[in-house]
Short mmCIF file of C-alpha atoms in Angstrom, two decimals:
data_model
loop_
_atom_site.label_atom_id
_atom_site.label_comp_id
_atom_site.label_asym_id
_atom_site.label_seq_id
_atom_site.Cartn_x
_atom_site.Cartn_y
_atom_site.Cartn_z
CA UNK A 1 -0.06 -0.07 0.04
CA UNK A 2 1.49 3.24 -1.09
CA UNK A 3 1.57 6.52 0.84
CA UNK A 4 -0.92 8.08 -1.56
CA UNK A 5 -3.35 5.00 -0.94
CA UNK A 6 -2.99 5.55 2.80
CA UNK A 7 -3.71 9.37 2.57
CA UNK A 8 -6.86 8.59 0.40
CA UNK A 9 -7.93 6.18 3.05
CA UNK A 10 -7.61 8.81 5.86
CA UNK A 11 -9.34 11.52 3.87
CA UNK A 12 -12.36 9.56 2.70
CA UNK A 13 -15.47 11.22 3.48
CA UNK A 14 -13.57 14.64 4.04
CA UNK A 15 -12.74 15.35 0.52
CA UNK A 16 -14.17 18.91 0.75
CA UNK A 17 -12.09 19.72 3.66
CA UNK A 18 -8.96 18.39 1.94
CA UNK A 19 -9.77 20.49 -1.14
CA UNK A 20 -9.98 23.58 1.14
CA UNK A 21 -6.74 22.85 2.78
CA UNK A 22 -5.05 22.56 -0.68
CA UNK A 23 -6.54 25.89 -1.75
CA UNK A 24 -5.42 27.57 1.63
CA UNK A 25 -1.73 26.23 1.14
CA UNK A 26 -1.69 27.40 -2.36
CA UNK A 27 -2.90 30.90 -1.34
CA UNK A 28 -0.22 30.87 1.28
CA UNK A 29 2.52 29.97 -1.17
CA UNK A 30 1.13 32.69 -3.55
CA UNK A 31 1.19 35.25 -0.78
CA UNK A 32 4.72 34.32 0.14
CA UNK A 33 6.05 34.42 -3.35
CA UNK A 34 4.01 37.53 -4.21
CA UNK A 35 2.27 35.60 -7.04
CA UNK A 36 5.37 34.97 -8.90
CA UNK A 37 4.62 31.27 -9.32
CA UNK A 38 0.81 31.55 -9.29
CA UNK A 39 0.35 29.34 -12.51
CA UNK A 40 2.61 26.50 -11.24
CA UNK A 41 0.89 26.66 -7.71
CA UNK A 42 -2.44 26.45 -9.52
CA UNK A 43 -1.37 23.47 -11.52
CA UNK A 44 -0.07 21.72 -8.39
CA UNK A 45 -3.35 22.32 -6.63
CA UNK A 46 -5.25 20.84 -9.44
CA UNK A 47 -2.97 17.77 -9.80
CA UNK A 48 -3.10 17.11 -6.03
CA UNK A 49 -6.81 17.41 -5.96
CA UNK A 50 -7.09 14.90 -8.78
CA UNK A 51 -4.87 12.53 -6.94
CA UNK A 52 -6.99 12.70 -3.65
CA UNK A 53 -10.03 12.00 -5.58
CA UNK A 54 -11.54 15.61 -5.78
CA UNK A 55 -11.48 15.65 -9.49
CA UNK A 56 -14.40 17.17 -11.24
CA UNK A 57 -16.01 18.96 -8.25
CA UNK A 58 -17.07 22.40 -9.20
CA UNK A 59 -15.78 22.12 -12.74
CA UNK A 60 -16.43 20.06 -15.81
CA UNK A 61 -13.86 17.30 -16.29
CA UNK A 62 -13.67 15.00 -19.48
CA UNK A 63 -14.91 11.62 -19.09
CA UNK A 64 -12.42 8.80 -18.54
#
């Protein structure tokens, strides 16, 4: 069992809270870097949300 699988198990049922935490962390990084890496931070946030099972919430995602 990988670390990511363990995280997914711990976060099961709390996906919304995890997504909020990811957004908050991204906003913190943007603030500290004065928005210099905003596009990279946004990409990382999206990828992390996808990995944690929050894909497609609040936005249209292509079918798999």
